[in-house]
Structures are given as structure tokens and as C-alpha cells.
Amino acid sequence: MVATSRKPRGPALAPVPERPLPGTPRELFDSLPPLPGLRTEIIDGRLIVSPAGTPEHGWTGTLLYEAFRSLCRERGWRAWMGGSVDVCIDGSREPVEPDFVLAPKDCPRWGERELLSSGLMLVAEVVSKDSAEDDRIKKPGIYAGGGVPVMLLVDPLAKPASVTVYSDPKEGQYQVTSTVPFGWEIFVPHPIGFTLDTSVFEEVL
């Protein structure tokens, strides 16, 4: 759901000199307490708070992790499933929470929790009903603008269900895209250089 304001029933909320009200979505995000079980990110200036996802959504993230696990061990990279880390988009400084993140061990950070997007190797999003428009339309531009070399889009809701690889980001857009239906292999280009067997995702359908 998108966080929206409601008309107060009591006195209007006023800033306290020592604690001014947040003036930007980023400041509002930073002022939030921990929200266990919820996914919080900023997309196109909108602060979005949504459920963490269905068991099938979470299992797809696990399958992504397993698919890249041996590659991470071989190359000394780090991988996280959704909810483990946030990503700070270079430039806008807006936080997003991918469903899967692949980064080098020394990836630079924004604060303690957020990895800087320009230091990542790959991000992946798993399309769900509530996030379909953002995942398919908004997120590729956000990640390309933040310098993420490769984005994967795992879309079990498409007809047919598919995996898309976005690569070669320039001027806020990925220049190369490739899509295959579940069950086919797809090459994940530099800096990954890995062929992903998408048949691993068929069990979530």
C-alpha cells in the first residue's frame, strides 16, 4: 500500500523545533521505526509500505539465492534475499528493497544497512500482484539510473511466465533486454557471465 496522510481528528500536527517534521520522502523513511513483516521503499517519490509477500514470492527469492550460490562462493561475492538489505540509489538517495541482491564483499554503503546501487553486481525483482507495475515499469529505470549493471525480472504472473534480463545501463535506461519463458536458459551478461536455468522457477506456478 502507498502511505497516505489522513485528516487529523485532534489538533493539527506541528513541528517541534528540536524535531522538525520530515520534509522529503527520504527524511520520512529515515524517521520510521522498524516495521517487521513490511517492505518499505521509495519509488518515484512515493513512500510505499507493503506486505513482505506470499510464501510463493519468498520461495522464488530462495530459488534465486540457490541458483547463484555456487557462483558467489567461487568468486567471493555476497548474496541476499529480500528483507536482508536495502539499496540506496546513487543520485536520488532513495531506498529500495530488491527481492535479491548480488554484490562484491566490499560493496560501499550508505549508512550501516543500505548498499549503494553503483557498487552492486545484480538485483532481481519477483513480480507480485501488488508490485507488478513498479517491478515491470518503474524499477528497471530506477536501477539503471543508479548504475546497477544487471537487473533480473522474474515474472510468474506473465503469460507465459518469464524471466527478463536487463543490462548495459546508460542515461537511466538499460540498453539490452532479453526474455525467456520459464524452463529455458538465459545468459546473464557482464559482470556476472552466468547462464541461468529458469526451469528452477516452474515449481512456483
PDB file of C-alpha atoms in Angstrom, residues 8-186:
ATOM      1  CA  PRO A   8      -6.386  14.601  11.923  1.00  0.00           C
ATOM      2  CA  ARG A   9      -9.295  14.485  14.332  1.00  0.00           C
ATOM      3  CA  GLY A  10      -7.475  16.478  17.004  1.00  0.00           C
ATOM      4  CA  PRO A  11      -5.113  19.451  16.842  1.00  0.00           C
ATOM      5  CA  ALA A  12      -3.030  19.734  13.690  1.00  0.00           C
ATOM      6  CA  LEU A  13       0.417  18.156  13.860  1.00  0.00           C
ATOM      7  CA  ALA A  14       3.018  20.902  14.295  1.00  0.00           C
ATOM      8  CA  PRO A  15       6.802  20.667  14.080  1.00  0.00           C
ATOM      9  CA  VAL A  16       8.849  20.698  17.256  1.00  0.00           C
ATOM     10  CA  PRO A  17      11.932  22.944  16.987  1.00  0.00           C
ATOM     11  CA  GLU A  18      14.221  20.168  18.183  1.00  0.00           C
ATOM     12  CA  ARG A  19      12.497  17.586  15.953  1.00  0.00           C
ATOM     13  CA  PRO A  20      11.225  19.132  12.710  1.00  0.00           C
ATOM     14  CA  LEU A  21       8.752  17.197  10.603  1.00  0.00           C
ATOM     15  CA  PRO A  22      10.233  15.236   7.683  1.00  0.00           C
ATOM     16  CA  GLY A  23      10.401  17.432   4.597  1.00  0.00           C
ATOM     17  CA  THR A  24      11.133  14.760   1.986  1.00  0.00           C
ATOM     18  CA  PRO A  25      10.176  11.115   1.412  1.00  0.00           C
ATOM     19  CA  ARG A  26      13.769  10.168   2.320  1.00  0.00           C
ATOM     20  CA  GLU A  27      13.543  12.010   5.640  1.00  0.00           C
ATOM     21  CA  LEU A  28      10.189  10.337   6.335  1.00  0.00           C
ATOM     22  CA  PHE A  29      11.698   6.943   5.525  1.00  0.00           C
ATOM     23  CA  ASP A  30      14.612   7.600   7.877  1.00  0.00           C
ATOM     24  CA  SER A  31      12.231   8.590  10.689  1.00  0.00           C
ATOM     25  CA  LEU A  32      10.231   5.355  10.545  1.00  0.00           C
ATOM     26  CA  PRO A  33      10.667   2.782  13.318  1.00  0.00           C
ATOM     27  CA  PRO A  34      11.413  -0.834  12.348  1.00  0.00           C
ATOM     28  CA  LEU A  35       8.387  -2.361  10.598  1.00  0.00           C
ATOM     29  CA  PRO A  36       8.779  -6.145  10.842  1.00  0.00           C
ATOM     30  CA  GLY A  37       6.960  -8.039   8.122  1.00  0.00           C
ATOM     31  CA  LEU A  38       6.597  -4.975   5.909  1.00  0.00           C
ATOM     32  CA  ARG A  39       8.557  -3.823   2.892  1.00  0.00           C
ATOM     33  CA  THR A  40       9.326  -0.092   2.840  1.00  0.00           C
ATOM     34  CA  GLU A  41      10.844   1.757  -0.095  1.00  0.00           C
ATOM     35  CA  ILE A  42      10.615   4.956  -2.120  1.00  0.00           C
ATOM     36  CA  ILE A  43       9.636   4.725  -5.781  1.00  0.00           C
ATOM     37  CA  ASP A  44       9.327   7.901  -7.851  1.00  0.00           C
ATOM     38  CA  GLY A  45       8.968   9.989  -4.716  1.00  0.00           C
ATOM     39  CA  ARG A  46       6.282   7.726  -3.209  1.00  0.00           C
ATOM     40  CA  LEU A  47       6.851   6.150   0.176  1.00  0.00           C
ATOM     41  CA  ILE A  48       5.457   2.643  -0.223  1.00  0.00           C
ATOM     42  CA  VAL A  49       4.777   0.262   2.643  1.00  0.00           C
ATOM     43  CA  SER A  50       3.616  -3.170   1.545  1.00  0.00           C
ATOM     44  CA  PRO A  51       3.379  -6.722   2.913  1.00  0.00           C
ATOM     45  CA  ALA A  52       6.558  -8.760   2.668  1.00  0.00           C
ATOM     46  CA  GLY A  53       4.929 -11.138   0.159  1.00  0.00           C
ATOM     47  CA  THR A  54       3.335 -14.554  -0.147  1.00  0.00           C
ATOM     48  CA  PRO A  55       5.137 -17.804   0.660  1.00  0.00           C
ATOM     49  CA  GLU A  56       5.464 -18.397  -3.109  1.00  0.00           C
ATOM     50  CA  HIS A  57       7.088 -14.993  -3.521  1.00  0.00           C
ATOM     51  CA  GLY A  58       9.556 -15.754  -0.732  1.00  0.00           C
ATOM     52  CA  TRP A  59      10.300 -19.195  -2.136  1.00  0.00           C
ATOM     53  CA  THR A  60      11.122 -17.677  -5.529  1.00  0.00           C
ATOM     54  CA  GLY A  61      13.680 -15.474  -3.784  1.00  0.00           C
ATOM     55  CA  THR A  62      15.151 -18.571  -2.169  1.00  0.00           C
ATOM     56  CA  LEU A  63      15.400 -20.262  -5.574  1.00  0.00           C
ATOM     57  CA  LEU A  64      17.281 -17.228  -6.906  1.00  0.00           C
ATOM     58  CA  TYR A  65      19.682 -17.426  -3.985  1.00  0.00           C
ATOM     59  CA  GLU A  66      20.272 -21.120  -4.574  1.00  0.00           C
ATOM     60  CA  ALA A  67      20.824 -20.567  -8.311  1.00  0.00           C
ATOM     61  CA  PHE A  68      23.636 -18.073  -7.677  1.00  0.00           C
ATOM     62  CA  ARG A  69      25.054 -19.617  -4.504  1.00  0.00           C
ATOM     63  CA  SER A  70      27.886 -21.603  -6.073  1.00  0.00           C
ATOM     64  CA  LEU A  71      28.899 -18.609  -8.210  1.00  0.00           C
ATOM     65  CA  CYS A  72      29.100 -16.434  -5.099  1.00  0.00           C
ATOM     66  CA  ARG A  73      31.295 -18.974  -3.329  1.00  0.00           C
ATOM     67  CA  GLU A  74      33.549 -19.274  -6.346  1.00  0.00           C
ATOM     68  CA  ARG A  75      34.040 -15.519  -6.791  1.00  0.00           C
ATOM     69  CA  GLY A  76      33.807 -14.314  -3.207  1.00  0.00           C
ATOM     70  CA  TRP A  77      30.599 -12.326  -3.769  1.00  0.00           C
ATOM     71  CA  ARG A  78      27.745 -11.826  -1.336  1.00  0.00           C
ATOM     72  CA  ALA A  79      24.050 -12.519  -1.957  1.00  0.00           C
ATOM     73  CA  TRP A  80      20.944 -11.504  -0.016  1.00  0.00           C
ATOM     74  CA  MET A  81      17.259 -12.307  -0.352  1.00  0.00           C
ATOM     75  CA  GLY A  82      14.600  -9.630   0.079  1.00  0.00           C
ATOM     76  CA  GLY A  83      14.401  -8.071   3.526  1.00  0.00           C
ATOM     77  CA  SER A  84      18.044  -8.726   4.339  1.00  0.00           C
ATOM     78  CA  VAL A  85      19.425  -5.449   2.971  1.00  0.00           C
ATOM     79  CA  ASP A  86      18.173  -2.211   1.464  1.00  0.00           C
ATOM     80  CA  VAL A  87      19.708  -0.481  -1.536  1.00  0.00           C
ATOM     81  CA  CYS A  88      20.359   3.257  -1.729  1.00  0.00           C
ATOM     82  CA  ILE A  89      20.061   4.566  -5.287  1.00  0.00           C
ATOM     83  CA  ASP A  90      23.063   6.695  -6.176  1.00  0.00           C
ATOM     84  CA  GLY A  91      21.963  10.198  -7.081  1.00  0.00           C
ATOM     85  CA  SER A  92      18.438  10.302  -5.659  1.00  0.00           C
ATOM     86  CA  ARG A  93      19.490   8.561  -2.406  1.00  0.00           C
ATOM     87  CA  GLU A  94      16.076   6.889  -2.400  1.00  0.00           C
ATOM     88  CA  PRO A  95      15.948   3.476  -0.697  1.00  0.00           C
ATOM     89  CA  VAL A  96      14.574   0.379  -2.409  1.00  0.00           C
ATOM     90  CA  GLU A  97      14.340  -3.223  -1.277  1.00  0.00           C
ATOM     91  CA  PRO A  98      15.032  -5.709  -4.090  1.00  0.00           C
ATOM     92  CA  ASP A  99      13.950  -9.321  -3.784  1.00  0.00           C
ATOM     93  CA  PHE A 100      17.528 -10.435  -4.426  1.00  0.00           C
ATOM     94  CA  VAL A 101      20.868  -8.627  -4.370  1.00  0.00           C
ATOM     95  CA  LEU A 102      24.301  -9.741  -5.559  1.00  0.00           C
ATOM     96  CA  ALA A 103      27.327  -7.622  -4.622  1.00  0.00           C
ATOM     97  CA  PRO A 104      31.075  -7.823  -4.031  1.00  0.00           C
ATOM     98  CA  LYS A 105      32.269  -8.291  -0.481  1.00  0.00           C
ATOM     99  CA  ASP A 106      33.457  -4.674  -0.243  1.00  0.00           C
ATOM    100  CA  CYS A 107      30.365  -3.041  -1.740  1.00  0.00           C
ATOM    101  CA  PRO A 108      30.151   0.571  -0.470  1.00  0.00           C
ATOM    102  CA  ARG A 109      27.273   1.503   1.811  1.00  0.00           C
ATOM    103  CA  TRP A 110      25.004   4.398   2.634  1.00  0.00           C
ATOM    104  CA  GLY A 111      24.857   4.174   6.416  1.00  0.00           C
ATOM    105  CA  GLU A 112      25.011   0.786   8.103  1.00  0.00           C
ATOM    106  CA  ARG A 113      22.259  -1.094   6.268  1.00  0.00           C
ATOM    107  CA  GLU A 114      21.948   0.252   2.733  1.00  0.00           C
ATOM    108  CA  LEU A 115      24.232  -0.896  -0.089  1.00  0.00           C
ATOM    109  CA  LEU A 116      24.995   1.744  -2.717  1.00  0.00           C
ATOM    110  CA  SER A 117      23.430   0.814  -6.052  1.00  0.00           C
ATOM    111  CA  SER A 118      26.529   1.683  -8.106  1.00  0.00           C
ATOM    112  CA  GLY A 119      28.540  -0.928  -6.198  1.00  0.00           C
ATOM    113  CA  LEU A 120      26.185  -3.840  -6.890  1.00  0.00           C
ATOM    114  CA  MET A 121      26.602  -6.639  -9.410  1.00  0.00           C
ATOM    115  CA  LEU A 122      22.925  -7.555  -9.884  1.00  0.00           C
ATOM    116  CA  VAL A 123      19.457  -7.022  -8.447  1.00  0.00           C
ATOM    117  CA  ALA A 124      16.345  -9.097  -9.029  1.00  0.00           C
ATOM    118  CA  GLU A 125      12.641  -8.456  -8.559  1.00  0.00           C
ATOM    119  CA  VAL A 126       9.905 -11.079  -8.334  1.00  0.00           C
ATOM    120  CA  VAL A 127       6.640  -9.746  -9.718  1.00  0.00           C
ATOM    121  CA  SER A 128       3.599  -9.964  -7.449  1.00  0.00           C
ATOM    122  CA  LYS A 129       0.061  -8.624  -7.907  1.00  0.00           C
ATOM    123  CA  ASP A 130       0.648  -5.607  -5.692  1.00  0.00           C
ATOM    124  CA  SER A 131       4.012  -4.684  -7.217  1.00  0.00           C
ATOM    125  CA  ALA A 132       3.544  -5.574 -10.897  1.00  0.00           C
ATOM    126  CA  GLU A 133       3.547  -2.029 -12.311  1.00  0.00           C
ATOM    127  CA  ASP A 134       6.502  -0.881 -10.218  1.00  0.00           C
ATOM    128  CA  ASP A 135       8.534  -4.043 -10.881  1.00  0.00           C
ATOM    129  CA  ARG A 136       7.886  -4.118 -14.644  1.00  0.00           C
ATOM    130  CA  ILE A 137       7.863  -0.410 -15.470  1.00  0.00           C
ATOM    131  CA  LYS A 138       9.452   1.680 -12.706  1.00  0.00           C
ATOM    132  CA  LYS A 139      12.218  -0.494 -11.288  1.00  0.00           C
ATOM    133  CA  PRO A 140      14.284  -1.004 -14.484  1.00  0.00           C
ATOM    134  CA  GLY A 141      14.706   2.765 -14.865  1.00  0.00           C
ATOM    135  CA  ILE A 142      15.458   3.217 -11.177  1.00  0.00           C
ATOM    136  CA  TYR A 143      18.173   0.563 -11.157  1.00  0.00           C
ATOM    137  CA  ALA A 144      19.646   1.674 -14.482  1.00  0.00           C
ATOM    138  CA  GLY A 145      19.781   5.268 -13.213  1.00  0.00           C
ATOM    139  CA  GLY A 146      21.541   4.034 -10.089  1.00  0.00           C
ATOM    140  CA  GLY A 147      24.232   2.260 -12.089  1.00  0.00           C
ATOM    141  CA  VAL A 148      23.242  -1.348 -11.348  1.00  0.00           C
ATOM    142  CA  PRO A 149      24.886  -3.373 -14.171  1.00  0.00           C
ATOM    143  CA  VAL A 150      22.232  -6.095 -14.413  1.00  0.00           C
ATOM    144  CA  MET A 151      18.612  -6.476 -13.336  1.00  0.00           C
ATOM    145  CA  LEU A 152      16.638  -9.717 -13.401  1.00  0.00           C
ATOM    146  CA  LEU A 153      12.839  -9.694 -13.504  1.00  0.00           C
ATOM    147  CA  VAL A 154      11.223 -12.982 -12.529  1.00  0.00           C
ATOM    148  CA  ASP A 155       7.577 -12.715 -13.611  1.00  0.00           C
ATOM    149  CA  PRO A 156       5.369 -15.676 -12.669  1.00  0.00           C
ATOM    150  CA  LEU A 157       2.259 -13.607 -13.500  1.00  0.00           C
ATOM    151  CA  ALA A 158       3.152 -13.038 -17.163  1.00  0.00           C
ATOM    152  CA  LYS A 159       1.547 -15.172 -19.868  1.00  0.00           C
ATOM    153  CA  PRO A 160       3.701 -17.203 -20.230  1.00  0.00           C
ATOM    154  CA  ALA A 161       5.665 -16.840 -17.006  1.00  0.00           C
ATOM    155  CA  SER A 162       9.053 -15.403 -17.888  1.00  0.00           C
ATOM    156  CA  VAL A 163      12.467 -14.154 -16.833  1.00  0.00           C
ATOM    157  CA  THR A 164      13.886 -10.937 -18.296  1.00  0.00           C
ATOM    158  CA  VAL A 165      17.497  -9.804 -18.083  1.00  0.00           C
ATOM    159  CA  TYR A 166      18.219  -6.070 -18.339  1.00  0.00           C
ATOM    160  CA  SER A 167      21.825  -4.965 -18.893  1.00  0.00           C
ATOM    161  CA  ASP A 168      24.126  -2.177 -20.149  1.00  0.00           C
ATOM    162  CA  PRO A 169      22.695   0.821 -18.239  1.00  0.00           C
ATOM    163  CA  LYS A 170      23.157   4.219 -19.890  1.00  0.00           C
ATOM    164  CA  GLU A 171      21.447   7.537 -19.176  1.00  0.00           C
ATOM    165  CA  GLY A 172      18.851   5.965 -16.895  1.00  0.00           C
ATOM    166  CA  GLN A 173      17.863   3.096 -19.193  1.00  0.00           C
ATOM    167  CA  TYR A 174      19.033  -0.436 -19.845  1.00  0.00           C
ATOM    168  CA  GLN A 175      20.134  -0.719 -23.447  1.00  0.00           C
ATOM    169  CA  VAL A 176      19.820  -4.515 -23.751  1.00  0.00           C
ATOM    170  CA  THR A 177      16.952  -6.778 -22.681  1.00  0.00           C
ATOM    171  CA  SER A 178      16.392 -10.486 -23.160  1.00  0.00           C
ATOM    172  CA  THR A 179      13.321 -12.508 -22.145  1.00  0.00           C
ATOM    173  CA  VAL A 180      12.666 -16.245 -22.000  1.00  0.00           C
ATOM    174  CA  PRO A 181       9.748 -18.308 -20.665  1.00  0.00           C
ATOM    175  CA  PHE A 182      10.215 -20.402 -17.546  1.00  0.00           C
ATOM    176  CA  GLY A 183      12.050 -23.580 -18.478  1.00  0.00           C
ATOM    177  CA  TRP A 184      14.584 -22.005 -20.844  1.00  0.00           C
ATOM    178  CA  GLU A 185      18.154 -20.970 -20.175  1.00  0.00           C
ATOM    179  CA  ILE A 186      19.102 -17.292 -20.251  1.00  0.00           C
TER     180      ILE A 186
END
